[in-house]
Every structure is written in structure tokens, then in C-alpha cells.
XYZ file of C-alpha atoms in Angstrom:
732
model
C 74.738 65.056 148.509
C 77.611 67.495 148.258
C 79.246 69.263 151.140
C 78.501 72.908 151.871
C 81.357 75.370 152.037
C 81.314 77.899 154.836
C 81.912 81.609 154.574
C 84.897 83.038 156.364
C 84.872 86.646 157.510
C 88.146 88.419 158.107
C 88.379 91.166 160.683
C 88.812 94.643 159.235
C 92.398 95.771 159.021
C 93.809 99.069 160.163
C 92.795 101.976 158.022
C 89.592 100.255 156.963
C 87.698 103.516 156.697
C 85.812 103.280 160.004
C 83.888 106.380 161.028
C 85.597 109.022 163.123
C 83.085 111.822 163.571
C 84.314 115.424 163.939
C 81.102 117.406 164.636
C 82.595 120.900 164.982
C 84.756 120.571 161.870
C 81.724 119.183 160.090
C 79.479 122.125 160.971
C 82.131 124.639 159.942
C 82.809 122.742 156.731
C 79.123 122.510 155.834
C 78.625 126.244 156.345
C 81.716 127.135 154.308
C 80.753 124.720 151.540
C 77.239 126.154 151.360
C 78.529 129.740 151.166
C 81.231 128.811 148.643
C 78.716 127.194 146.331
C 76.434 130.212 146.620
C 79.282 132.565 145.674
C 80.405 130.417 142.738
C 76.903 130.104 141.312
C 76.197 133.815 141.804
C 79.394 134.758 139.942
C 78.380 132.314 137.243
C 74.967 133.986 136.947
C 76.588 137.434 136.811
C 78.834 136.238 133.992
C 75.932 134.834 132.018
C 73.632 137.780 132.624
C 71.264 135.821 134.836
C 71.302 138.592 137.485
C 72.519 142.175 137.630
C 74.461 143.056 140.777
C 73.564 146.333 142.487
C 74.267 145.442 146.109
C 70.627 145.145 147.112
C 69.369 142.822 149.838
C 68.054 140.393 147.265
C 71.520 140.196 145.680
C 73.123 139.349 149.024
C 70.374 136.841 149.614
C 71.197 135.204 146.304
C 74.897 135.296 147.173
C 74.219 133.181 150.264
C 72.285 130.665 148.229
C 68.954 131.638 149.764
C 67.188 132.785 146.610
C 66.461 131.362 143.215
C 65.296 127.790 142.638
C 68.319 126.564 140.696
C 70.720 128.448 142.941
C 69.343 126.764 146.048
C 69.408 123.407 144.272
C 73.108 123.758 143.435
C 74.048 125.279 146.800
C 72.856 122.165 148.591
C 75.555 120.264 146.732
C 78.059 122.730 148.093
C 77.080 121.757 151.610
C 78.192 118.215 150.807
C 81.760 119.475 150.582
C 81.535 120.355 154.247
C 79.724 117.136 155.095
C 82.850 115.216 154.091
C 84.653 116.846 156.992
C 82.272 115.084 159.393
C 83.904 111.810 158.445
C 87.531 111.640 159.577
C 87.933 115.405 159.576
C 89.799 116.999 156.682
C 91.004 113.534 155.626
C 87.442 112.894 154.427
C 88.243 114.887 151.287
C 90.936 112.383 150.362
C 88.780 109.293 150.845
C 86.982 107.664 147.963
C 83.308 107.053 148.517
C 79.789 108.204 147.797
C 80.064 111.464 149.753
C 83.271 112.363 147.969
C 81.570 111.605 144.636
C 78.614 113.845 145.494
C 80.961 116.632 146.547
C 82.990 116.454 143.334
C 79.921 116.305 141.092
C 79.082 120.059 141.203
C 82.783 120.872 140.866
C 82.911 118.863 137.662
C 79.717 120.457 136.387
C 81.112 123.939 137.019
C 84.366 123.117 135.231
C 82.556 121.610 132.243
C 80.192 124.567 132.015
C 83.016 127.123 132.307
C 85.156 125.440 129.648
C 82.156 125.272 127.296
C 81.451 128.980 127.773
C 85.090 129.901 127.176
C 85.115 127.907 123.936
C 81.908 129.616 122.807
C 83.444 133.012 123.566
C 86.525 132.087 121.531
C 84.280 131.443 118.507
C 82.395 134.683 118.967
C 79.220 133.114 120.317
C 77.144 134.134 123.314
C 78.931 132.538 126.284
C 75.861 131.011 127.873
C 73.498 128.739 125.985
C 71.599 126.325 128.184
C 71.824 123.316 125.881
C 75.603 123.104 125.289
C 76.512 124.332 128.781
C 74.238 121.848 130.537
C 75.286 118.973 128.254
C 79.016 119.322 128.769
C 78.552 120.280 132.398
C 76.744 116.990 133.046
C 79.424 115.017 131.183
C 82.194 116.637 133.237
C 80.118 116.123 136.369
C 79.952 112.400 135.586
C 83.738 112.206 135.247
C 84.263 113.891 138.622
C 81.507 111.802 140.226
C 83.298 108.578 139.269
C 86.605 110.151 140.251
C 85.248 110.797 143.726
C 84.302 107.137 143.993
C 87.812 106.083 143.017
C 86.617 104.605 139.746
C 89.495 106.020 137.710
C 92.158 105.165 140.309
C 94.187 102.672 138.269
C 93.059 103.285 134.695
C 95.923 105.625 133.867
C 98.361 102.972 135.046
C 96.678 100.445 132.798
C 96.937 102.756 129.767
C 100.651 103.338 130.399
C 101.246 99.615 130.691
C 102.774 100.130 134.110
C 102.280 98.087 137.254
C 99.314 99.252 139.295
C 100.000 100.951 142.656
C 98.684 97.950 144.551
C 98.694 94.302 143.635
C 95.691 93.909 141.325
C 94.356 90.550 142.475
C 91.071 92.145 143.660
C 91.699 90.590 147.065
C 90.307 93.696 148.785
C 87.292 94.217 146.554
C 84.841 92.913 149.143
C 86.305 94.369 152.302
C 83.473 93.116 154.528
C 83.054 96.499 156.221
C 79.285 96.311 156.495
C 77.054 98.939 154.928
C 80.044 101.049 153.795
C 80.868 98.373 151.190
C 77.826 99.545 149.254
C 78.891 103.214 149.123
C 82.314 102.714 147.546
C 83.652 101.550 144.191
C 83.353 97.911 145.270
C 84.217 95.308 142.621
C 82.675 92.269 144.335
C 79.938 91.025 142.003
C 77.756 90.073 144.976
C 77.932 93.579 146.443
C 77.182 95.055 143.014
C 74.207 92.726 142.639
C 72.742 93.949 145.928
C 73.534 97.561 145.015
C 71.502 97.126 141.844
C 68.584 95.455 143.625
C 68.280 98.053 146.390
C 68.553 100.884 143.853
C 66.014 99.532 141.383
C 63.428 98.835 144.078
C 63.885 102.425 145.250
C 63.280 103.596 141.678
C 60.261 101.280 141.476
C 58.847 102.987 144.558
C 59.084 106.367 142.820
C 57.732 105.042 139.520
C 54.888 103.319 141.335
C 53.993 106.517 143.190
C 53.780 108.328 139.850
C 51.525 105.559 138.515
C 49.253 105.957 141.533
C 48.999 109.694 140.830
C 48.067 108.959 137.215
C 45.393 106.475 138.267
C 44.017 108.912 140.851
C 43.614 111.459 138.062
C 41.887 108.964 135.761
C 39.442 107.686 138.377
C 37.063 110.430 137.244
C 36.691 112.458 134.038
C 38.073 115.998 133.840
C 41.150 117.193 135.744
C 41.260 116.798 139.524
C 44.883 116.650 140.691
C 47.066 117.853 137.816
C 47.080 121.507 136.828
C 46.836 120.735 133.125
C 47.532 118.087 130.517
C 51.205 119.042 130.431
C 51.692 118.157 134.113
C 49.849 114.884 133.547
C 52.093 114.057 130.578
C 55.171 114.751 132.672
C 54.071 112.305 135.372
C 53.126 109.697 132.765
C 56.433 110.083 130.911
C 58.538 109.875 134.056
C 56.604 106.803 135.239
C 57.302 105.008 131.960
C 60.992 105.901 131.866
C 61.599 104.899 135.493
C 59.789 101.579 135.287
C 61.418 100.543 131.999
C 64.949 101.920 132.137
C 65.494 102.164 135.894
C 63.669 99.031 137.032
C 62.778 96.234 134.615
C 66.022 96.172 132.618
C 68.546 96.739 135.452
C 66.750 94.533 138.010
C 67.893 91.479 136.074
C 71.421 92.912 136.096
C 71.179 92.828 139.896
C 69.952 89.243 140.102
C 72.357 88.026 137.418
C 75.314 89.880 138.929
C 74.796 88.012 142.152
C 74.081 84.479 140.980
C 75.387 83.976 137.410
C 79.125 83.866 138.283
C 78.377 81.386 141.091
C 76.149 79.321 138.784
C 79.091 79.094 136.391
C 81.611 78.191 139.097
C 83.525 81.452 138.517
C 85.214 83.473 141.300
C 83.963 86.811 139.938
C 82.852 88.605 136.798
C 85.356 88.831 133.952
C 85.898 92.604 134.389
C 85.295 93.561 138.040
C 86.162 97.260 137.699
C 83.983 97.607 134.603
C 81.220 95.928 136.578
C 81.443 98.556 139.322
C 81.667 101.366 136.753
C 78.498 100.131 135.039
C 76.555 100.284 138.309
C 77.642 103.794 139.246
C 77.009 104.974 135.680
C 73.481 103.586 136.057
C 73.040 105.488 139.328
C 74.255 108.698 137.683
C 71.853 108.259 134.770
C 68.961 107.566 137.121
C 69.820 110.666 139.146
C 69.648 112.744 135.955
C 66.116 111.491 135.316
C 65.073 112.373 138.869
C 66.845 115.749 138.685
C 64.420 116.698 135.929
C 61.578 116.792 138.480
C 62.539 120.108 140.185
C 63.908 121.505 136.907
C 60.786 120.752 134.853
C 60.592 117.235 133.549
C 60.035 115.884 130.031
C 56.579 115.221 128.592
C 57.143 113.495 125.249
C 56.433 110.037 126.680
C 58.916 107.251 127.346
C 59.359 106.820 123.572
C 60.497 110.468 123.215
C 59.040 110.644 119.707
C 60.437 113.234 117.325
C 59.404 115.807 116.333
C 57.547 116.288 119.607
C 60.878 116.007 121.417
C 63.134 117.847 118.967
C 61.447 121.074 117.870
C 62.295 123.460 120.711
C 65.160 124.858 118.680
C 68.707 125.655 119.829
C 67.697 128.783 121.764
C 64.816 127.350 123.822
C 66.001 124.105 125.365
C 63.551 122.307 127.596
C 65.741 121.330 130.560
C 63.605 118.303 131.328
C 63.863 117.132 127.729
C 67.626 117.542 127.899
C 67.692 115.449 131.087
C 65.865 112.646 129.237
C 68.414 112.647 126.433
C 71.444 112.722 128.739
C 70.014 110.222 131.198
C 69.197 107.657 128.524
C 72.744 107.865 127.150
C 74.284 107.076 130.536
C 71.775 104.285 131.177
C 72.527 102.841 127.738
C 76.278 103.006 128.313
C 75.805 101.222 131.630
C 73.750 98.498 129.920
C 76.406 97.932 127.259
C 79.189 97.687 129.842
C 77.169 95.164 131.850
C 76.264 93.145 128.760
C 79.867 92.872 127.547
C 80.887 91.715 131.009
C 78.226 88.982 131.054
C 79.053 87.734 127.558
C 82.751 87.376 128.367
C 82.055 85.851 131.786
C 79.625 83.262 130.415
C 81.788 82.350 127.439
C 85.204 82.330 129.091
C 84.839 81.714 132.835
C 82.774 78.541 133.157
C 84.057 75.908 135.571
C 85.595 72.693 134.190
C 82.855 70.501 132.829
C 80.330 73.372 132.575
C 79.493 72.999 128.891
C 76.922 75.230 127.248
C 74.357 72.427 127.562
C 74.937 72.186 131.309
C 74.364 75.870 132.016
C 71.239 76.772 134.005
C 68.560 78.370 131.863
C 68.864 81.649 133.771
C 72.397 81.863 132.380
C 71.032 81.242 128.866
C 68.528 84.053 129.366
C 71.229 86.428 130.641
C 73.502 85.573 127.707
C 70.774 86.238 125.134
C 69.756 89.449 126.885
C 73.368 90.643 126.840
C 73.718 89.934 123.119
C 70.525 91.881 122.421
C 71.848 94.825 124.447
C 75.221 94.850 122.695
C 73.673 94.790 119.220
C 70.559 96.880 119.895
C 71.423 99.656 122.336
C 73.645 101.627 119.909
C 70.559 102.169 117.742
C 68.508 103.859 120.449
C 71.619 105.817 121.466
C 71.991 106.999 117.874
C 68.367 108.131 117.659
C 68.695 110.118 120.902
C 71.981 111.667 119.797
C 70.206 112.956 116.688
C 67.417 114.438 118.833
C 70.081 115.987 121.072
C 71.797 117.532 118.041
C 68.451 118.902 116.838
C 67.868 120.527 120.218
C 71.351 121.756 121.029
C 73.121 122.232 117.703
C 70.278 123.239 115.402
C 70.366 120.218 113.085
C 67.160 119.051 111.375
C 67.318 115.256 111.269
C 63.606 114.791 111.856
C 61.976 117.939 110.462
C 60.478 117.250 107.041
C 60.412 120.939 106.107
C 64.223 120.882 106.152
C 64.642 117.503 104.456
C 64.466 115.429 107.632
C 62.357 112.317 108.139
C 60.335 111.922 111.369
C 59.401 108.330 110.453
C 63.128 107.484 110.458
C 63.185 108.162 114.204
C 60.545 105.516 114.809
C 62.349 102.946 112.664
C 65.631 103.512 114.507
C 64.000 103.681 117.939
C 61.873 100.556 117.568
C 64.697 98.537 116.005
C 66.104 98.613 119.533
C 62.977 99.042 121.579
C 61.150 95.948 120.410
C 64.140 93.716 121.209
C 64.161 95.689 124.460
C 60.869 93.995 125.333
C 62.758 90.696 125.230
C 65.709 92.274 127.040
C 63.186 92.912 129.810
C 61.825 89.366 129.910
C 64.298 86.795 128.549
C 66.262 86.560 131.829
C 62.886 86.165 133.525
C 62.127 83.170 131.289
C 65.320 81.492 132.420
C 64.685 82.454 136.028
C 61.207 80.921 135.911
C 62.685 77.701 134.520
C 65.118 77.485 137.436
C 62.482 78.244 140.065
C 59.827 75.987 138.549
C 61.964 72.856 138.225
C 63.405 73.354 141.737
C 60.065 73.696 143.494
C 58.325 71.104 141.317
C 61.107 68.565 142.081
C 61.123 67.378 138.490
C 63.586 67.692 135.563
C 62.776 70.540 133.209
C 60.907 69.357 130.127
C 62.803 70.021 126.891
C 65.912 71.723 128.272
C 67.587 72.150 124.864
C 64.374 73.302 123.226
C 63.953 75.958 125.928
C 67.558 77.118 125.493
C 67.315 77.258 121.691
C 63.942 79.019 121.841
C 65.589 81.711 123.974
C 68.088 82.373 121.189
C 65.276 82.193 118.628
C 63.264 84.864 120.433
C 66.368 87.044 120.602
C 66.976 86.699 116.845
C 63.362 87.220 115.783
C 63.098 90.224 118.100
C 65.144 92.249 115.590
C 62.762 91.434 112.709
C 59.413 92.702 114.027
C 60.037 96.327 115.044
C 57.641 97.906 112.520
C 54.498 96.358 114.024
C 54.605 99.374 116.360
C 54.242 101.587 113.283
C 51.235 100.234 111.380
C 49.503 103.639 111.683
C 52.622 105.824 111.425
C 52.564 106.398 107.683
C 55.376 103.972 106.917
C 55.563 102.037 103.631
C 52.417 99.917 103.320
C 54.258 96.951 101.754
C 56.123 96.518 105.056
C 52.946 95.759 106.998
C 52.402 92.187 105.791
C 55.914 90.800 106.493
C 55.945 92.508 109.887
C 52.561 90.992 110.739
C 53.713 87.487 109.765
C 57.030 87.754 111.614
C 55.265 89.055 114.722
C 52.972 86.049 114.680
C 55.970 83.759 114.058
C 57.695 84.935 117.240
C 54.849 83.343 119.187
C 56.255 79.919 118.207
C 59.450 79.927 120.352
C 57.470 81.616 123.119
C 54.866 78.858 122.896
C 57.639 76.270 123.160
C 58.557 77.767 126.517
C 54.979 77.739 127.823
C 54.653 74.114 126.673
C 57.916 73.160 128.395
C 56.886 74.799 131.677
C 53.419 73.229 131.566
C 54.838 69.790 130.802
C 57.282 70.134 133.694
C 54.349 70.684 136.050
C 52.559 67.562 134.785
C 52.604 64.943 137.575
C 55.269 66.938 139.421
C 55.670 67.012 143.198
C 54.860 70.700 143.514
C 55.959 72.474 146.687
C 53.726 75.544 146.978
C 56.426 77.879 148.274
C 56.279 81.645 147.793
C 58.601 81.541 144.735
C 56.400 78.822 143.212
C 53.281 80.944 143.725
C 54.875 83.798 141.766
C 55.894 81.334 139.058
C 52.356 79.996 138.611
C 50.968 83.533 138.644
C 53.433 84.422 135.891
C 52.285 81.508 133.716
C 48.708 82.826 133.788
C 49.391 86.537 133.288
C 52.093 86.116 130.663
C 49.908 83.761 128.638
C 47.165 86.407 128.654
C 49.655 89.019 127.461
C 50.962 86.701 124.757
C 47.477 86.034 123.383
C 46.676 89.739 123.105
C 50.069 90.199 121.448
C 49.034 87.846 118.650
C 45.823 89.876 118.298
C 47.793 93.120 117.990
C 50.006 91.536 115.332
C 46.994 91.534 113.009
C 47.051 94.765 111.005
C 43.255 95.437 110.931
C 42.816 94.880 114.670
C 45.964 96.831 115.521
C 44.724 99.830 113.526
C 41.421 99.695 115.405
C 42.971 99.760 118.895
C 46.170 101.701 118.133
C 47.103 104.083 120.978
C 44.188 102.934 123.122
C 44.104 101.272 126.516
C 43.998 97.854 124.841
C 47.684 98.385 124.025
C 48.321 99.552 127.599
C 46.681 96.367 128.906
C 48.746 94.129 126.611
C 51.944 95.985 127.443
C 51.444 95.638 131.188
C 50.339 92.010 131.032
C 53.611 91.220 129.255
C 55.971 93.456 131.226
C 54.253 93.587 134.612
C 52.485 90.245 134.585
C 55.524 88.775 132.839
C 58.756 90.480 133.869
C 57.824 91.876 137.291
C 56.277 88.633 138.524
C 59.433 86.746 137.502
C 61.492 89.322 139.400
C 59.575 88.674 142.605
C 59.880 84.905 142.048
C 63.659 85.348 141.782
C 63.935 87.674 144.773
C 62.060 85.267 147.035
C 63.982 82.289 145.599
C 67.456 83.796 146.132
C 66.761 86.008 149.173
C 68.122 83.353 151.584
C 71.268 83.004 149.488
C 71.902 86.746 149.229
C 71.176 87.712 152.837
C 71.647 84.525 154.863
C 68.144 85.088 156.274
C 64.713 83.614 155.639
C 61.789 85.914 154.922
C 58.349 85.831 156.536
C 56.380 83.213 154.582
C 52.964 84.642 155.502
C 53.910 88.145 154.371
C 55.316 86.687 151.155
C 51.992 84.975 150.419
C 50.054 88.127 151.315
C 52.268 90.102 148.951
C 51.570 87.640 146.135
C 47.793 87.607 146.484
C 47.511 91.383 146.819
C 49.783 91.948 143.824
C 48.180 89.235 141.671
C 44.614 90.364 142.378
C 45.473 94.063 142.123
C 47.345 93.545 138.862
C 44.445 91.749 137.176
C 41.850 94.178 138.534
C 43.971 97.042 137.182
C 44.860 95.849 133.717
C 42.207 93.372 132.598
C 39.370 95.959 132.275
C 41.668 98.084 130.105
C 41.078 95.656 127.231
C 37.387 96.609 127.271
C 38.136 100.334 127.539
C 40.509 100.089 124.598
C 37.934 98.505 122.325
C 35.588 101.390 123.229
C 38.264 103.821 122.080
C 39.683 105.241 125.319
C 42.996 106.823 124.230
C 46.202 106.391 126.190
C 48.257 109.350 127.468
C 45.133 111.529 127.761
C 44.176 113.021 131.135
C 40.503 113.799 130.432
C 37.973 111.376 128.928
C 34.797 113.351 129.629
C 33.372 113.018 126.115
C 33.991 109.254 125.978
C 32.384 108.771 129.406
C 29.325 110.705 128.206
C 28.926 108.324 125.267
C 29.790 105.172 127.259
C 28.840 105.602 130.958
C 30.520 102.307 131.893
C 33.926 103.861 131.120
C 33.772 105.939 134.306
C 32.889 102.952 136.475
C 35.646 100.789 135.038
C 38.209 103.535 135.647
C 37.207 103.644 139.314
C 37.704 99.859 139.489
C 41.103 100.158 137.793
C 42.217 102.833 140.259
C 41.179 100.622 143.180
C 43.245 97.797 141.674
C 46.247 100.147 141.448
C 45.839 101.015 145.132
C 45.850 97.295 146.007
C 49.133 96.950 144.119
C 50.570 99.852 146.093
C 49.618 98.181 149.377
C 51.195 94.918 148.203
C 54.473 96.688 147.443
C 54.508 98.185 150.935
C 54.078 94.642 152.334
C 57.009 93.484 150.193
C 59.329 96.270 151.347
C 58.445 95.683 154.993
C 59.059 91.941 154.632
C 62.421 92.431 152.928
C 63.736 95.038 155.381
C 62.664 93.276 158.564
C 63.702 89.826 157.338
C 67.119 91.089 156.243
C 67.666 92.590 159.687
C 66.342 89.870 161.966
C 64.870 87.017 159.963
C 65.694 83.393 160.860
C 69.157 82.243 159.794
C 68.888 80.536 156.414
C 70.473 77.154 155.695
C 72.869 76.953 152.779
C 70.309 75.196 150.576
C 66.746 75.637 151.878
C 65.185 74.543 148.548
C 67.407 71.452 148.083
C 68.397 72.870 144.713
C 71.178 71.434 142.544
C 72.748 74.443 140.825
C 76.137 75.650 142.013
C 75.031 78.738 143.948
C 73.250 76.455 146.432
C 76.345 74.337 147.096
C 78.108 77.123 149.015
C 77.231 78.934 152.220
C 74.618 81.691 152.530
C 75.898 84.317 151.809
C 78.709 82.832 149.684
C 82.423 83.258 150.472
C 84.299 86.267 149.139
C 85.414 84.504 145.943
C 82.471 82.090 145.904
C 84.445 78.837 146.102
C 87.471 77.857 148.161
C 88.467 75.507 145.324
C 87.340 75.334 141.731
C 84.209 73.161 141.363
C 83.975 70.477 138.712
C 80.696 70.055 136.839
C 79.825 66.468 136.008
C 76.114 66.477 135.133
C 72.968 68.369 134.179
C 71.567 71.011 136.551
C 67.947 69.833 136.723
C 67.980 66.042 137.132
C 65.688 66.006 140.169
C 64.610 62.523 141.106
C 67.182 60.848 138.845
C 69.063 58.258 140.961
C 72.791 58.929 141.288
C 72.738 62.198 139.322
C 75.114 64.964 140.420
C 75.494 68.408 138.890
C 78.832 69.471 140.399
C 81.503 68.331 142.826
C 83.359 70.487 145.336
C 86.722 69.858 146.937
C 86.304 66.996 149.403
C 83.369 65.355 147.618
C 83.865 61.706 146.580
C 85.156 61.596 143.017
C 86.338 65.223 142.906
C 89.984 64.345 142.286
C 89.081 61.806 139.607
C 86.618 64.064 137.745
C 88.011 65.620 134.594
C 91.678 64.896 135.377
C 94.045 67.540 134.089
C 91.230 69.964 133.242
C 92.494 72.551 135.712
C 95.579 73.020 137.823
C 95.127 71.998 141.431
C 95.195 75.534 142.825
C 92.751 77.461 144.930
C 90.688 80.299 143.485
C 90.627 82.214 146.749
C 93.140 85.078 146.872
């Protein structure tokens, strides 16, 4: 057994940013900020011809920000300028933090919009055009948003090659100031990991609510809750975008940010400031998606297919569609920054003795995911840039009448978006391996085969994109190779299922909450994998294309696969991240409600799909008339969705209450062997007081005398790997 290091907490120093409330200054500042924003926006509307001033009561009402939907929306941001005064008086304007970022955001948007209009005037164009003005306004708003956080504080010094204003050893990056650490440009990878997790579960709540509204609509034929098919499509599109780009992909960034550096024996991520920038860029991109709700959201689906998304023309920009295009670019940039950081960290910052074949499989999954993001995300960014140019600049990349090719969009989009399926699940594969071997108390079966199969899935993921396009009108000769390659990718996936199943054989299984989620994943993901092989067959795929059979397969893979692994990881690492234990009974209740609700929701969709029920359609009255069972199954599916909603409420309640007042967690409640469990819960500021030395495999449970890593003070630490590292501490 190795010793457990204890966390040390330093008392906050003077000037630590503690609250000093100034109520009167705050009220005055809020009122002035609100009025100022109203005046600025009104002048802007006068300039652009949005209103004609004649001194009437309605004009004065607009001036005060009390009229006009967009004017009110922007004026609220102006009030944030005054809200800063509440904190430390006027000095609040000079402090970096979330409020400062929110206050500077509309300032940046106004500057970007004004500069764009001046440039258009200089070229003899109409000053205001919604597409260009909104695009460059959002970009400038992003710059000022990060500026308000302090994200650009030292970059200019770096570019000049000069010494930074303060010693750049990141010793203050986790200031231990409580909840305020999460509202600043904090570079501690553990804080960033928790920032990601809290944010993505908030986005999941919104995406889940939209899914519930969709299922309520589909419980019966005809329209009940949505005004028309357009409103239904907007809810469906926003649900898909939120769950894919704001939950499933970034949730693994949260888990990996917290545990991967500790698993490697590293003090932090390779690029701490880039790590913080990637998180706040993600938040900005997510906010753009949500901002489309009051402005009129997008309705082209989460795939944003051209020409459906690119034919409005340069003079009639759909604001919601523009929000999709801008939001996805910021989310993609955030993903690339995170991926580069993980690749460098995993390759260059492993502890002495941590060879590639001693890395935990969650690290292998994170590495492969990061490589897929780095190589694949530029393709989806390129496709959306072309749609943006079609909308804003009048190009015709995807309009066949002007020489464009709409099928090209699908090729470019799916070249990223099929690997994206593995981006969403490969870290989960590694996570499941870690959880399963820990709670089964048995070495993982076929460690190297599982690691190599992870890389194999990542490679093959780039070769099967066109199986999404069997009915698109693409070249027919491409169907056969894509069918065979899609079936081939089941081989490395099958290796994983075999390895997990063999690990469970004659194991000493501890039926903990994380283990329950792991076993549930094995069932649901296997179901999704089997239907995936069916859809790889061209004749069957043509029969069920764009039906609920595809919806069922998609959700069994991504919900029954990715989401269940996420919950396994959250319950597994919750004690490490919070220092508290969760309520075991609520955890089990959450599992059974989610597992039952998920299968009740998605399994009947296979049957509906074979009957021909189309996806993305709000009314199925004609189909229900021909097949009466369709109506009954849709009621059952909606009830299953409601059960899932209840289960998520149980989860949130368990997490919040346990984090606040749950029992104190021991350093290693699962008796795990990987490095994150050899330090205190939560870990110290820089993870380890002294550099650990890795001397064995991570999963040798039950092997006499086996040790994965040694910490300072453990027998044999000084003799292990002599000369591999200088005898210096990693704590700053």
C-alpha cells in the first residue's frame, strides 16, 4: 500500500477579491448602465434606419430600453455595467471576472458592428446588413468577453518576448477562494474540469427539456403544443445541437481535464492558459446557441444540411441560422484547443516510468479522441464557413444552379461527423475499462488489444463517412466499399466488448453505483452496435433511411453508450473531485429510472422505423391511420422519456446535496491503483508534493507484490528509476 498525500489549503492573501458590497453605488450604476445601453442602441437603430425619431412617447420609451424585443435584450446587458459597481464599488470595473466579461461583451459587439458599418459605407454599400454586422459584432464581442475575464492579460508580453508582469509559475492559478475560483480565468486543470462538468450538465438540462417537449408533441398525431412544423423543427434542431456539441463531446473534456494529468503524474496540463481559454470559448459558443432562442432559432437540424441552411440569400439572413454557424465555429475552436493540450500533455508530461503501455485506458481514449478532433474538426469548420459565405457574402458553394454541389457539403460534413461519433464515445470506452477493472477487482483482459483497438477505431472512423449518404445521390460505386468498411469497424469494437466480458468472468464484482452504470452500458451499447451493423447493409439502410430506426440506433449508441459511461465516470470520480460521498440509494434509483426509461423510450423506435415513421416530422396522422399501433407506441415512448426526466432530477438533487453536505470521502474509497487515487480528495493544488515514479501496470488487481506507482516516502521510491528525474519538488 502506498501512502496518501494530504491537501494543504493556504489562507487567502490580501487583495484576494473578497466581496465588498456597495448597494447604493450598485443601484445607481445599474440604472445608468441600463439607460446608457438604451441610448446607444437607439442611436444605432436611428443610424441604420430601424426607427424614425419624431419625439413621440414611443420613441422615448424605446430610448429608455422599454420597447422593442432586441432593444430590451441588449439593454439588459447594459445593466450589467452597473452591476459591477455592486462588487467593490467603482473598482469592480477594473477586476477581471465573469461580471466584467459580461459587461464588456455588448461593448465589443457595438464596436465590431460600428466598424463593419463604417467599412461598408467606405465601399459605397448600405451601412447595415444583418449578416456581416452580426458576424463581426459577435467576433468582437468574443474578444472583449475574454478580455473582461483577463484571458489576454499576458499574451502581448509573450508576443514581444518580454518578461511577464508577474512571475509566470502559475502558483496563483488555483487561489482557493471558493466559488469565485469558477468565475475567473482560472488555469487550474481541476477547476476547469469542474467548470466543464457543471456547465455541460446545465446544457443537458436544457437539451433534455427540449426533448421532453418534442416527445409531448409526438405522443399523439397532429399538432398539440407547437404552433407549426417550423417551431417543432426549431426545438428538434436545438435539442440535437445542445446534446451533441454542448454535452456529449465537452463532458469528456471535463472528466479528462480533472483526472488525466493526475493519472499521468503531471502537475498540470501542458498549456494552462490555453486550457482556460478553451473553456471560456466553449461557454461563449454555447451562449450563442442559446441566444438564438429569443432571436428565432435555427431549424435545419443538427446537421445543418445545405441547401436548406444556405439559401436565404445575403439580404435575408435568418438570425437563428447565423447563430448556429457562429456558435459551431467557437465550439470547434474550443475543441481543437483542448485536443492540442491533451496530446501534448499525454505525450510530453508523463511521470518517470509512465510508458505508453502503463497509461490507464481512459488516457488512451482521451489521446485518440484528441487526435480525431485535431484532424477532423477543420473539415466541419470548413463546411460551415462555406455556408456562412453563402448566407452573408452571396457565394454559391452549394447551389447547383450556379455551379455549386450540395452533395459536397455532406461529404465534407460527414468526413468529420462520423469520426465525431467516436469522439463522443472513445473516452467513454477507456473510462468503462477503468471503472470495470476497479470494481471487478481483476486485471483488465487484453490491455494492449484494448489500447490498439482504440487507435484502430479512430483510424477506421475516417473511412466510413459515406454510409450516411447511401440515399443522397452520391456515386453508386462508393456504396460497396463504404458498406464493407462500416462492417469492418465492428471488429475493433467487438474486441473491446470481448475484453470487458472476459474481465467480468470469475471476477469479484462489487455492485457499486459506478459498476451498475458500467453493466448497463455493456447491454445498451451492444444493442446499438448490432443495429449499426444492420444499417451498414445498403439494402436495409435504404429501407429505413431517415426513419425512427435510425433514431433508435443513434440513441442506443450515444445515449446508451456515451451518456451511461459519463454517469459511470461521474459516480466513480465524484469522491475524488468533491471530497464527499454521494447518497448510494439515490445513485441506484437514478440508474434504474434512467436505464428503464431509456429502453422504454428508444427500443420501440426500431419497430416504428420499420413501419416507416419518418424522423423530424411533427405529425404522423396518416401513418397512425394505416398502422394504429404507431399511436400506442408513441404514448409508451413519451412515458419512457418522462421517466428519464425524473431520473435526471434525482441525479441533480443527489449531486448538489452530496457536494454540500455528503459524508467526507476517504482518499481511495474504491481501493483503486491509478495515480489519482494515491493523493488526497480533492487533490493538492499541483496534484503531487513530489514527482511520483511509476513502476508497474495500472490494473494488476490481485497480483501479489504488484505496485503501479510510488510516492515520496514509499519504500523503494529513492531506488526506483535512479537519475530519471532531478530530486526537486513539483509544488510551486
